């Protein structure tokens, strides 16, 4: 969602960091361009004026203009300003669910993704905080709304259940029944998924106010569609005037909108953004942290979120089996297929690259090499076209077998050879790692043209030999990204 803004700001900052010294005129000109970039990203005008005013106070001064790296100093000031605009580094973004049964009331317009978001947050609480959760749908108007929440609760499974549906009950009665069921069932958290409308009306707000009075919720979250831009901000403001909200959830953050709603929401409403929703899958939910989002907008990446996402997708048993095989120096094609699936679950090449520092250059490198997520799918298809025996023993794959696999996967034999070469390189790495521990890994990297000294430099942002990772400042490594071949043929 922030790609266009990231590109614009990246271009502005490249112009600043390329200079040894900055005049007041240079900084003022850059701030003018930043102002235009934020307005084009659909950030509310009062928010932009306030933001630029605060930045200008700090950026136009002796400290910046005479500093050793004035361009970097300006970037830091803009980063800090974005963090403040998004709510500050120490903003309260967690959910208050410490006194069971804690009630969380979900509000929002129809079509904003309220019901799906309810299930996503319930899943997060159940899996991360080990809470027993009850979901109750109070939407008696939208066809199959109650059934949808019940199905989502079954999909989440575990300690998440839904309140049984009783035909003919009104929202207030359902709320009372949900509270009683939560007390009797020993639930830690109860979600009340209220009805939405296509627009805010008096009947809707009166119903929500009555439910809030009955349930006394610890949290009242407004779910807003980020793609609606400033309409989402206005919706949040009007809801908050009638219903005391405690936080916001922005959905469809993976869309192609301009991101202005996310940047304006906190400043206009004064409410903290708690979560960001992406996609329809139940694991498509990220906790909102101002510092991480500001880092992503400025192309500095979000390594913490990437690690968290990897941890969420990790299968503990598989990881343990993999660790044992690594200690023995074993790595077959089944293991490679697992790695490719893991990358796809984490958002594919684009999703992973978007969270790495230098995301803009990383994506440009992928585009230049004609690489996208279809590379991972095609390589997985090639491995799936092999027999179990072939996957376990790649040495069996002679020329005729490779032709058969290529025909089965619908690719050229060269593509099969690329996958086998990739596997061979990774298997060699595992063998050296298995034999010599950390020293073996250093030797393995040395064989790939990477010395221990290079690894030390990587921590300071230096590129690998050949201009490869990290930061992808030097473009693609020879032959494409490590382990992914050379990309698609044009």
Tab-separated table of C-alpha atoms in Angstrom:
chain	number	residue	atom	x	y	z
A	1	UNK	CA	0.000	0.000	0.000
A	2	UNK	CA	2.870	2.384	0.748
A	3	UNK	CA	4.892	1.500	-2.371
A	4	UNK	CA	4.165	4.726	-4.265
A	5	UNK	CA	4.938	6.886	-1.216
A	6	UNK	CA	8.103	4.877	-0.510
A	7	UNK	CA	9.291	5.392	-4.095
A	8	UNK	CA	8.622	9.155	-3.952
A	9	UNK	CA	10.354	9.622	-0.596
A	10	UNK	CA	13.235	7.381	-1.706
A	11	UNK	CA	13.852	9.625	-4.725
A	12	UNK	CA	13.795	12.757	-2.536
A	13	UNK	CA	16.226	11.275	0.005
A	14	UNK	CA	18.585	9.983	-2.701
A	15	UNK	CA	18.976	13.605	-3.798
A	16	UNK	CA	19.828	14.653	-0.230
A	17	UNK	CA	22.207	11.837	0.734
A	18	UNK	CA	24.198	12.235	-2.480
A	19	UNK	CA	25.477	15.642	-1.328
A	20	UNK	CA	28.324	16.353	1.073
A	21	UNK	CA	26.690	19.503	2.440
A	22	UNK	CA	23.152	20.889	2.524
A	23	UNK	CA	22.018	24.490	2.441
A	24	UNK	CA	18.802	25.729	4.050
A	25	UNK	CA	17.403	26.077	0.529
A	26	UNK	CA	18.104	22.361	-0.190
A	27	UNK	CA	16.269	21.251	2.957
A	28	UNK	CA	13.303	23.569	2.324
A	29	UNK	CA	13.014	22.278	-1.262
A	30	UNK	CA	13.098	18.647	-0.037
A	31	UNK	CA	10.407	19.364	2.577
A	32	UNK	CA	8.224	20.905	-0.130
A	33	UNK	CA	8.558	17.688	-2.174
A	34	UNK	CA	7.770	15.579	0.920
A	35	UNK	CA	4.642	17.679	1.480
A	36	UNK	CA	3.476	17.024	-2.107
A	37	UNK	CA	4.273	13.295	-1.772
A	38	UNK	CA	2.162	13.009	1.410
A	39	UNK	CA	-0.759	14.908	-0.141
A	40	UNK	CA	-0.618	12.665	-3.238
A	41	UNK	CA	-0.704	9.674	-0.864
A	42	UNK	CA	-4.093	11.011	0.378
A	43	UNK	CA	-2.868	12.088	3.821
A	44	UNK	CA	-5.245	14.667	5.347
A	45	UNK	CA	-4.138	18.275	4.739
A	46	UNK	CA	-4.136	19.361	8.439
A	47	UNK	CA	-2.002	16.306	9.277
A	48	UNK	CA	0.497	17.132	6.495
A	49	UNK	CA	0.727	20.804	7.598
A	50	UNK	CA	1.392	19.789	11.201
A	51	UNK	CA	3.925	17.139	10.148
A	52	UNK	CA	5.913	19.452	7.849
A	53	UNK	CA	5.842	22.231	10.478
A	54	UNK	CA	7.398	19.972	13.117
A	55	UNK	CA	9.960	18.552	10.676
A	56	UNK	CA	10.972	22.012	9.443
A	57	UNK	CA	11.713	23.194	12.990
A	58	UNK	CA	14.289	20.441	13.427
A	59	UNK	CA	15.570	20.041	9.848
A	60	UNK	CA	16.317	23.698	9.072
A	61	UNK	CA	19.022	24.429	11.611
A	62	UNK	CA	22.749	24.552	12.181
A	63	UNK	CA	22.736	21.010	13.660
A	64	UNK	CA	21.558	19.439	10.388
A	65	UNK	CA	23.204	21.700	7.833
A	66	UNK	CA	26.639	21.428	9.494
A	67	UNK	CA	26.407	17.748	10.523
A	68	UNK	CA	28.801	15.141	9.083
A	69	UNK	CA	26.004	13.413	7.125
A	70	UNK	CA	23.231	16.003	6.750
A	71	UNK	CA	21.158	13.832	4.365
A	72	UNK	CA	21.019	10.969	6.872
A	73	UNK	CA	20.153	13.445	9.626
A	74	UNK	CA	17.141	14.691	7.630
A	75	UNK	CA	15.993	11.088	7.015
A	76	UNK	CA	16.162	10.389	10.756
A	77	UNK	CA	14.136	13.522	11.533
A	78	UNK	CA	11.482	12.503	8.947
A	79	UNK	CA	11.457	8.955	10.381
A	80	UNK	CA	10.899	10.281	13.911
A	81	UNK	CA	8.142	12.576	12.592
A	82	UNK	CA	6.384	9.641	10.908
A	83	UNK	CA	6.578	7.622	14.134
A	84	UNK	CA	4.943	10.510	16.035
A	85	UNK	CA	2.261	10.884	13.332
A	86	UNK	CA	1.449	7.183	13.610
A	87	UNK	CA	1.043	7.324	17.379
A	88	UNK	CA	4.533	7.338	18.870
A	89	UNK	CA	6.964	4.603	19.816
A	90	UNK	CA	5.320	3.830	23.172
A	91	UNK	CA	1.674	3.896	22.050
A	92	UNK	CA	-0.606	1.380	23.756
A	93	UNK	CA	-1.476	-1.097	20.975
A	94	UNK	CA	-2.169	-4.246	22.992
A	95	UNK	CA	-5.615	-5.563	23.954
A	96	UNK	CA	-6.825	-5.386	27.550
A	97	UNK	CA	-7.993	-8.941	28.181
A	98	UNK	CA	-6.694	-9.537	31.709
A	99	UNK	CA	-9.997	-9.880	33.613
A	100	UNK	CA	-12.067	-12.803	32.237
A	101	UNK	CA	-14.454	-12.826	30.600
A	102	UNK	CA	-13.127	-9.709	28.830
A	103	UNK	CA	-15.542	-8.366	26.210
A	104	UNK	CA	-14.258	-7.036	22.883
A	105	UNK	CA	-16.884	-5.286	20.787
A	106	UNK	CA	-16.303	-5.060	17.023
A	107	UNK	CA	-17.894	-2.190	15.090
A	108	UNK	CA	-17.681	-0.905	11.527
A	109	UNK	CA	-19.444	-0.407	8.230
A	110	UNK	CA	-20.660	-3.319	6.135
A	111	UNK	CA	-17.968	-4.724	3.853
A	112	UNK	CA	-15.017	-3.485	5.913
A	113	UNK	CA	-13.991	-7.041	6.849
A	114	UNK	CA	-15.312	-6.929	10.406
A	115	UNK	CA	-16.339	-10.587	10.752
A	116	UNK	CA	-13.113	-11.950	9.230
A	117	UNK	CA	-11.064	-9.587	11.411
A	118	UNK	CA	-12.927	-10.837	14.507
A	119	UNK	CA	-11.810	-14.395	13.700
A	120	UNK	CA	-8.239	-13.239	12.956
A	121	UNK	CA	-7.850	-11.495	16.327
A	122	UNK	CA	-9.459	-14.474	18.106
A	123	UNK	CA	-6.932	-16.797	16.443
A	124	UNK	CA	-4.069	-14.550	17.527
A	125	UNK	CA	-5.274	-14.462	21.147
A	126	UNK	CA	-5.790	-18.228	21.233
A	127	UNK	CA	-2.425	-19.126	19.702
A	128	UNK	CA	-0.145	-16.451	21.157
A	129	UNK	CA	-1.760	-15.687	24.517
A	130	UNK	CA	-3.384	-19.106	25.094
A	131	UNK	CA	-6.811	-17.551	25.667
A	132	UNK	CA	-10.108	-19.413	25.494
A	133	UNK	CA	-12.261	-17.341	23.126
A	134	UNK	CA	-16.013	-17.205	22.392
A	135	UNK	CA	-17.276	-15.552	19.191
A	136	UNK	CA	-20.839	-14.206	19.065
A	137	UNK	CA	-22.431	-12.671	15.973
A	138	UNK	CA	-24.974	-9.924	16.692
A	139	UNK	CA	-25.651	-9.261	13.013
A	140	UNK	CA	-29.254	-10.391	12.516
A	141	UNK	CA	-29.725	-8.462	9.253
A	142	UNK	CA	-26.995	-9.552	6.848
A	143	UNK	CA	-27.820	-12.963	5.330
A	144	UNK	CA	-25.610	-15.784	6.697
A	145	UNK	CA	-23.552	-13.388	8.867
A	146	UNK	CA	-23.955	-15.643	11.915
A	147	UNK	CA	-23.148	-18.751	9.891
A	148	UNK	CA	-20.020	-17.065	8.510
A	149	UNK	CA	-18.650	-16.399	12.013
A	150	UNK	CA	-19.483	-19.966	13.087
A	151	UNK	CA	-17.566	-21.371	10.076
A	152	UNK	CA	-14.586	-19.117	10.779
A	153	UNK	CA	-14.547	-20.268	14.426
A	154	UNK	CA	-14.425	-23.903	13.222
A	155	UNK	CA	-11.571	-23.047	10.836
A	156	UNK	CA	-9.567	-21.505	13.684
A	157	UNK	CA	-10.415	-24.460	15.946
A	158	UNK	CA	-8.601	-25.122	19.212
A	159	UNK	CA	-9.841	-22.940	22.066
A	160	UNK	CA	-11.967	-20.718	19.776
A	161	UNK	CA	-15.695	-21.524	19.631
A	162	UNK	CA	-18.828	-19.714	18.455
A	163	UNK	CA	-22.084	-19.064	20.303
A	164	UNK	CA	-24.852	-21.393	19.081
A	165	UNK	CA	-27.318	-19.622	16.775
A	166	UNK	CA	-30.877	-19.139	18.085
A	167	UNK	CA	-33.289	-17.955	15.396
A	168	UNK	CA	-35.360	-14.847	16.114
A	169	UNK	CA	-33.216	-13.371	18.895
A	170	UNK	CA	-32.389	-9.655	18.778
A	171	UNK	CA	-28.811	-8.300	19.215
A	172	UNK	CA	-29.301	-7.216	22.838
A	173	UNK	CA	-30.590	-10.702	23.786
A	174	UNK	CA	-27.691	-12.378	21.973
A	175	UNK	CA	-25.204	-10.147	23.837
A	176	UNK	CA	-26.695	-11.162	27.216
A	177	UNK	CA	-26.639	-14.847	26.219
A	178	UNK	CA	-23.012	-14.579	25.073
A	179	UNK	CA	-21.939	-13.074	28.415
A	180	UNK	CA	-23.757	-15.814	30.334
A	181	UNK	CA	-22.269	-18.559	28.119
A	182	UNK	CA	-18.755	-17.094	28.577
A	183	UNK	CA	-19.078	-17.144	32.366
A	184	UNK	CA	-20.426	-20.702	32.429
A	185	UNK	CA	-17.895	-21.954	29.851
A	186	UNK	CA	-14.847	-20.370	31.497
A	187	UNK	CA	-13.941	-18.257	28.467
A	188	UNK	CA	-11.232	-15.608	28.810
A	189	UNK	CA	-12.436	-13.393	25.964
A	190	UNK	CA	-15.813	-12.774	24.283
A	191	UNK	CA	-16.059	-11.102	20.871
A	192	UNK	CA	-19.319	-9.346	20.006
A	193	UNK	CA	-19.466	-8.908	16.219
A	194	UNK	CA	-22.044	-6.146	15.735
A	195	UNK	CA	-24.067	-5.434	12.593
A	196	UNK	CA	-22.728	-3.088	9.941
A	197	UNK	CA	-24.487	-0.792	7.475
A	198	UNK	CA	-23.478	0.661	4.140
A	199	UNK	CA	-23.470	4.063	5.891
A	200	UNK	CA	-23.725	5.349	9.463
A	201	UNK	CA	-27.358	5.822	10.561
A	202	UNK	CA	-29.162	6.588	13.801
A	203	UNK	CA	-30.619	3.082	14.207
A	204	UNK	CA	-27.175	1.486	13.855
A	205	UNK	CA	-25.559	3.786	16.423
A	206	UNK	CA	-28.437	3.369	18.891
A	207	UNK	CA	-28.148	-0.428	18.626
A	208	UNK	CA	-24.355	-0.297	19.151
A	209	UNK	CA	-24.779	2.006	22.173
A	210	UNK	CA	-27.353	-0.382	23.730
A	211	UNK	CA	-25.000	-3.375	23.265
A	212	UNK	CA	-22.095	-1.408	24.793
A	213	UNK	CA	-24.267	-0.559	27.806
A	214	UNK	CA	-25.189	-4.236	28.327
A	215	UNK	CA	-21.726	-5.753	27.715
A	216	UNK	CA	-19.469	-3.035	29.203
A	217	UNK	CA	-16.650	-3.982	26.778
A	218	UNK	CA	-12.990	-3.641	27.746
A	219	UNK	CA	-12.191	-2.876	24.108
A	220	UNK	CA	-14.379	-1.376	21.374
A	221	UNK	CA	-12.560	-1.731	18.057
A	222	UNK	CA	-13.580	-0.033	14.830
A	223	UNK	CA	-12.726	-2.005	11.690
A	224	UNK	CA	-12.133	0.321	8.733
A	225	UNK	CA	-11.225	-0.402	5.117
A	226	UNK	CA	-7.895	1.312	4.342
A	227	UNK	CA	-8.739	1.389	0.609
A	228	UNK	CA	-11.520	3.927	1.216
A	229	UNK	CA	-8.911	6.586	2.060
A	230	UNK	CA	-10.168	9.684	3.864
A	231	UNK	CA	-13.691	8.185	4.023
A	232	UNK	CA	-12.273	5.676	6.519
A	233	UNK	CA	-10.907	8.545	8.628
A	234	UNK	CA	-14.266	10.338	8.551
A	235	UNK	CA	-16.080	7.097	9.469
A	236	UNK	CA	-13.778	6.616	12.469
A	237	UNK	CA	-14.312	10.209	13.612
A	238	UNK	CA	-18.118	9.957	13.407
A	239	UNK	CA	-18.184	6.558	15.160
A	240	UNK	CA	-16.000	7.885	17.968
A	241	UNK	CA	-18.352	10.824	18.526
A	242	UNK	CA	-21.255	8.426	19.270
A	243	UNK	CA	-19.495	5.290	20.569
A	244	UNK	CA	-16.404	5.466	22.824
A	245	UNK	CA	-13.852	3.549	20.739
A	246	UNK	CA	-10.586	2.238	22.210
A	247	UNK	CA	-8.759	1.354	18.998
A	248	UNK	CA	-8.785	0.847	15.246
A	249	UNK	CA	-8.118	-2.050	12.887
A	250	UNK	CA	-7.289	-1.195	9.268
A	251	UNK	CA	-8.080	-3.927	6.733
A	252	UNK	CA	-6.924	-4.505	3.136
A	253	UNK	CA	-3.507	-3.023	3.851
A	254	UNK	CA	-2.117	-5.222	1.068
A	255	UNK	CA	-4.289	-3.371	-1.479
A	256	UNK	CA	-3.145	-0.816	-4.028
A	257	UNK	CA	-4.548	2.230	-2.187
A	258	UNK	CA	-2.325	5.181	-1.378
A	259	UNK	CA	-1.976	4.636	2.377
A	260	UNK	CA	-3.262	8.068	3.431
A	261	UNK	CA	-5.904	6.629	5.769
A	262	UNK	CA	-3.305	4.771	7.845
A	263	UNK	CA	-1.130	7.878	8.142
A	264	UNK	CA	-4.015	10.236	8.963
A	265	UNK	CA	-6.107	7.989	11.217
A	266	UNK	CA	-4.240	8.429	14.498
A	267	UNK	CA	-3.708	12.179	14.106
A	268	UNK	CA	-7.370	12.898	13.202
A	269	UNK	CA	-9.126	10.567	15.674
A	270	UNK	CA	-6.565	10.364	18.477
A	271	UNK	CA	-7.204	6.598	18.626
A	272	UNK	CA	-4.415	3.996	18.503
A	273	UNK	CA	-4.242	1.654	15.511
A	274	UNK	CA	-4.112	-1.848	17.034
A	275	UNK	CA	-3.850	-4.140	14.000
A	276	UNK	CA	-3.371	-4.146	10.230
A	277	UNK	CA	-5.293	-6.747	8.203
A	278	UNK	CA	-4.022	-8.241	4.953
A	279	UNK	CA	-5.931	-10.689	2.747
A	280	UNK	CA	-8.715	-13.116	3.603
A	281	UNK	CA	-6.577	-15.804	5.256
A	282	UNK	CA	-6.897	-16.035	9.025
A	283	UNK	CA	-3.173	-15.479	9.608
A	284	UNK	CA	-3.256	-12.193	7.640
A	285	UNK	CA	-3.052	-9.914	10.678
A	286	UNK	CA	-0.105	-7.815	11.915
A	287	UNK	CA	0.171	-5.976	15.219
A	288	UNK	CA	0.602	-2.265	14.514
A	289	UNK	CA	3.842	-0.651	15.623
A	290	UNK	CA	4.537	2.911	14.522
A	291	UNK	CA	8.312	2.459	14.316
A	292	UNK	CA	8.047	-0.600	12.065
A	293	UNK	CA	5.531	1.006	9.702
A	294	UNK	CA	7.643	4.186	9.477
A	295	UNK	CA	10.674	2.027	8.650
A	296	UNK	CA	8.754	0.283	5.859
A	297	UNK	CA	7.552	3.601	4.404
A	298	UNK	CA	11.134	4.897	4.292
A	299	UNK	CA	12.424	1.670	2.684
A	300	UNK	CA	14.358	0.656	5.814
A	301	UNK	CA	12.573	-2.694	6.042
A	302	UNK	CA	10.933	-4.459	8.961
A	303	UNK	CA	13.170	-7.346	9.996
A	304	UNK	CA	11.339	-7.861	13.323
A	305	UNK	CA	8.014	-8.508	11.540
A	306	UNK	CA	9.768	-10.825	9.085
A	307	UNK	CA	11.224	-12.881	11.940
A	308	UNK	CA	7.828	-12.954	13.704
A	309	UNK	CA	6.132	-14.097	10.508
A	310	UNK	CA	8.741	-16.843	10.070
A	311	UNK	CA	8.159	-17.921	13.679
A	312	UNK	CA	4.382	-18.049	13.175
A	313	UNK	CA	4.731	-20.226	10.074
A	314	UNK	CA	7.339	-22.527	11.610
A	315	UNK	CA	6.317	-26.103	12.336
A	316	UNK	CA	8.210	-27.060	15.526
A	317	UNK	CA	8.362	-30.794	14.696
A	318	UNK	CA	9.567	-30.166	11.147
A	319	UNK	CA	12.151	-27.701	12.428
A	320	UNK	CA	13.468	-30.283	14.897
A	321	UNK	CA	13.693	-32.949	12.170
A	322	UNK	CA	15.453	-30.465	9.910
A	323	UNK	CA	17.939	-29.579	12.662
A	324	UNK	CA	18.795	-33.269	13.153
A	325	UNK	CA	19.341	-33.718	9.401
A	326	UNK	CA	21.514	-30.596	9.298
A	327	UNK	CA	23.687	-31.972	12.096
A	328	UNK	CA	24.199	-35.078	9.953
A	329	UNK	CA	24.840	-32.921	6.880
A	330	UNK	CA	21.741	-34.260	5.070
A	331	UNK	CA	19.516	-32.189	2.775
A	332	UNK	CA	17.281	-33.809	0.137
A	333	UNK	CA	14.749	-32.436	-2.351
A	334	UNK	CA	11.892	-32.878	0.124
A	335	UNK	CA	13.694	-30.418	2.414
A	336	UNK	CA	14.116	-27.992	-0.478
A	337	UNK	CA	10.383	-28.233	-1.274
A	338	UNK	CA	9.601	-27.428	2.383
A	339	UNK	CA	11.809	-24.321	2.172
A	340	UNK	CA	10.017	-23.145	-0.991
A	341	UNK	CA	6.586	-23.640	0.666
A	342	UNK	CA	7.801	-21.724	3.730
A	343	UNK	CA	8.804	-18.767	1.558
A	344	UNK	CA	5.381	-18.732	-0.127
A	345	UNK	CA	3.594	-18.797	3.248
A	346	UNK	CA	5.651	-15.796	4.339
A	347	UNK	CA	4.349	-13.740	1.406
A	348	UNK	CA	6.560	-14.949	-1.433
A	349	UNK	CA	9.593	-13.130	-2.787
A	350	UNK	CA	7.807	-9.770	-2.907
A	351	UNK	CA	6.531	-10.051	0.667
A	352	UNK	CA	9.932	-11.047	2.056
A	353	UNK	CA	11.847	-8.457	0.032
A	354	UNK	CA	9.377	-5.756	1.126
A	355	UNK	CA	10.446	-6.305	4.746
A	356	UNK	CA	14.183	-6.211	4.063
A	357	UNK	CA	16.254	-3.025	4.258
A	358	UNK	CA	16.599	-1.498	0.804
A	359	UNK	CA	13.218	-2.945	-0.202
A	360	UNK	CA	12.914	-0.641	-3.209
A	361	UNK	CA	16.254	-1.764	-4.666
A	362	UNK	CA	15.457	-5.381	-3.821
A	363	UNK	CA	12.191	-5.228	-5.770
A	364	UNK	CA	13.922	-3.477	-8.681
A	365	UNK	CA	16.532	-6.250	-8.692
A	366	UNK	CA	13.788	-8.895	-8.834
A	367	UNK	CA	12.042	-7.059	-11.675
A	368	UNK	CA	15.304	-6.649	-13.600
A	369	UNK	CA	15.958	-10.383	-13.319
A	370	UNK	CA	12.354	-11.115	-14.395
A	371	UNK	CA	11.674	-12.945	-11.133
A	372	UNK	CA	8.419	-13.210	-9.213
A	373	UNK	CA	6.554	-15.693	-7.013
A	374	UNK	CA	5.902	-17.940	-10.022
A	375	UNK	CA	9.598	-18.957	-9.761
A	376	UNK	CA	8.901	-20.589	-6.367
A	377	UNK	CA	5.734	-22.286	-7.629
A	378	UNK	CA	7.488	-23.567	-10.745
A	379	UNK	CA	10.374	-24.985	-8.714
A	380	UNK	CA	7.923	-26.641	-6.320
A	381	UNK	CA	6.067	-28.129	-9.311
A	382	UNK	CA	9.343	-29.579	-10.635
A	383	UNK	CA	10.052	-31.286	-7.292
A	384	UNK	CA	6.432	-32.539	-7.119
A	385	UNK	CA	6.896	-34.184	-10.534
A	386	UNK	CA	9.563	-36.478	-9.069
A	387	UNK	CA	8.926	-39.821	-7.387
A	388	UNK	CA	9.460	-40.222	-3.625
A	389	UNK	CA	12.622	-42.180	-4.311
A	390	UNK	CA	13.995	-39.471	-6.619
A	391	UNK	CA	13.284	-36.738	-4.067
A	392	UNK	CA	15.086	-38.721	-1.364
A	393	UNK	CA	18.037	-39.623	-3.668
A	394	UNK	CA	18.681	-36.888	-6.264
A	395	UNK	CA	21.689	-38.869	-7.561
A	396	UNK	CA	19.194	-41.152	-9.380
A	397	UNK	CA	18.165	-38.352	-11.724
A	398	UNK	CA	19.793	-39.214	-15.024
A	399	UNK	CA	19.015	-37.524	-18.393
A	400	UNK	CA	15.901	-39.582	-19.196
A	401	UNK	CA	14.396	-39.029	-15.739
A	402	UNK	CA	15.030	-35.302	-16.029
A	403	UNK	CA	13.198	-35.230	-19.386
A	404	UNK	CA	10.232	-37.013	-17.794
A	405	UNK	CA	10.169	-34.581	-14.842
A	406	UNK	CA	10.368	-31.578	-17.186
A	407	UNK	CA	7.418	-32.893	-19.225
A	408	UNK	CA	5.418	-33.538	-16.038
A	409	UNK	CA	6.053	-30.010	-14.702
A	410	UNK	CA	5.560	-28.338	-18.091
A	411	UNK	CA	9.041	-26.777	-18.173
A	412	UNK	CA	12.305	-27.120	-20.084
A	413	UNK	CA	14.979	-29.580	-18.936
A	414	UNK	CA	17.180	-26.550	-18.156
A	415	UNK	CA	14.711	-25.517	-15.422
A	416	UNK	CA	15.022	-28.981	-13.840
A	417	UNK	CA	18.815	-28.673	-13.998
A	418	UNK	CA	18.625	-25.282	-12.241
A	419	UNK	CA	16.634	-26.778	-9.366
A	420	UNK	CA	19.103	-29.664	-9.033
A	421	UNK	CA	22.056	-27.269	-9.104
A	422	UNK	CA	20.396	-25.148	-6.427
A	423	UNK	CA	19.810	-28.250	-4.319
A	424	UNK	CA	23.414	-29.389	-4.796
A	425	UNK	CA	24.751	-26.018	-3.617
A	426	UNK	CA	22.496	-26.060	-0.534
A	427	UNK	CA	23.337	-29.719	0.213
A	428	UNK	CA	27.080	-28.915	0.038
A	429	UNK	CA	26.500	-26.047	2.472
A	430	UNK	CA	24.669	-28.390	4.865
A	431	UNK	CA	27.454	-31.003	4.700
A	432	UNK	CA	30.109	-28.430	5.577
A	433	UNK	CA	27.903	-27.066	8.327
A	434	UNK	CA	27.301	-30.581	9.675
A	435	UNK	CA	31.002	-31.440	9.687
A	436	UNK	CA	32.422	-28.273	11.159
A	437	UNK	CA	29.640	-26.341	12.914
A	438	UNK	CA	30.191	-22.588	12.627
A	439	UNK	CA	33.670	-23.100	11.165
A	440	UNK	CA	32.135	-25.400	8.544
A	441	UNK	CA	29.554	-22.779	7.685
A	442	UNK	CA	32.295	-20.151	7.263
A	443	UNK	CA	34.196	-22.508	4.968
A	444	UNK	CA	30.982	-23.165	2.994
A	445	UNK	CA	30.426	-19.453	2.563
A	446	UNK	CA	34.071	-19.047	1.621
A	447	UNK	CA	33.531	-21.567	-1.188
A	448	UNK	CA	30.709	-19.388	-2.455
A	449	UNK	CA	33.072	-16.404	-2.556
A	450	UNK	CA	32.072	-15.048	0.872
A	451	UNK	CA	34.747	-14.750	3.558
A	452	UNK	CA	34.243	-14.358	7.328
A	453	UNK	CA	35.381	-10.741	6.836
A	454	UNK	CA	32.514	-10.254	4.353
A	455	UNK	CA	30.071	-11.574	6.952
A	456	UNK	CA	31.383	-9.056	9.483
A	457	UNK	CA	30.871	-6.285	6.921
A	458	UNK	CA	27.284	-7.484	6.254
A	459	UNK	CA	26.352	-6.366	9.763
A	460	UNK	CA	27.379	-2.851	8.739
A	461	UNK	CA	25.230	-2.904	5.592
A	462	UNK	CA	27.948	-3.953	3.121
A	463	UNK	CA	27.025	-6.087	0.125
A	464	UNK	CA	28.236	-9.615	-0.559
A	465	UNK	CA	30.917	-10.133	-3.219
A	466	UNK	CA	29.407	-9.771	-6.657
A	467	UNK	CA	26.983	-7.086	-5.481
A	468	UNK	CA	24.462	-9.466	-3.865
A	469	UNK	CA	22.556	-9.241	-0.620
A	470	UNK	CA	22.085	-7.515	1.799
A	471	UNK	CA	20.410	-4.277	0.830
A	472	UNK	CA	20.775	-5.433	-2.789
A	473	UNK	CA	22.636	-2.196	-3.438
A	474	UNK	CA	24.802	-3.783	-6.096
A	475	UNK	CA	21.997	-5.432	-8.016
A	476	UNK	CA	21.438	-9.157	-8.482
A	477	UNK	CA	24.247	-11.596	-7.728
A	478	UNK	CA	25.636	-13.459	-10.768
A	479	UNK	CA	23.058	-16.055	-11.816
A	480	UNK	CA	20.174	-14.504	-9.876
A	481	UNK	CA	19.310	-14.613	-6.200
A	482	UNK	CA	21.032	-17.419	-4.269
A	483	UNK	CA	19.030	-20.611	-4.581
A	484	UNK	CA	16.495	-19.262	-7.062
A	485	UNK	CA	18.212	-19.635	-10.400
A	486	UNK	CA	18.312	-16.841	-12.908
A	487	UNK	CA	14.633	-15.941	-13.173
A	488	UNK	CA	12.153	-16.349	-16.023
A	489	UNK	CA	13.119	-16.231	-19.632
A	490	UNK	CA	11.750	-13.258	-21.466
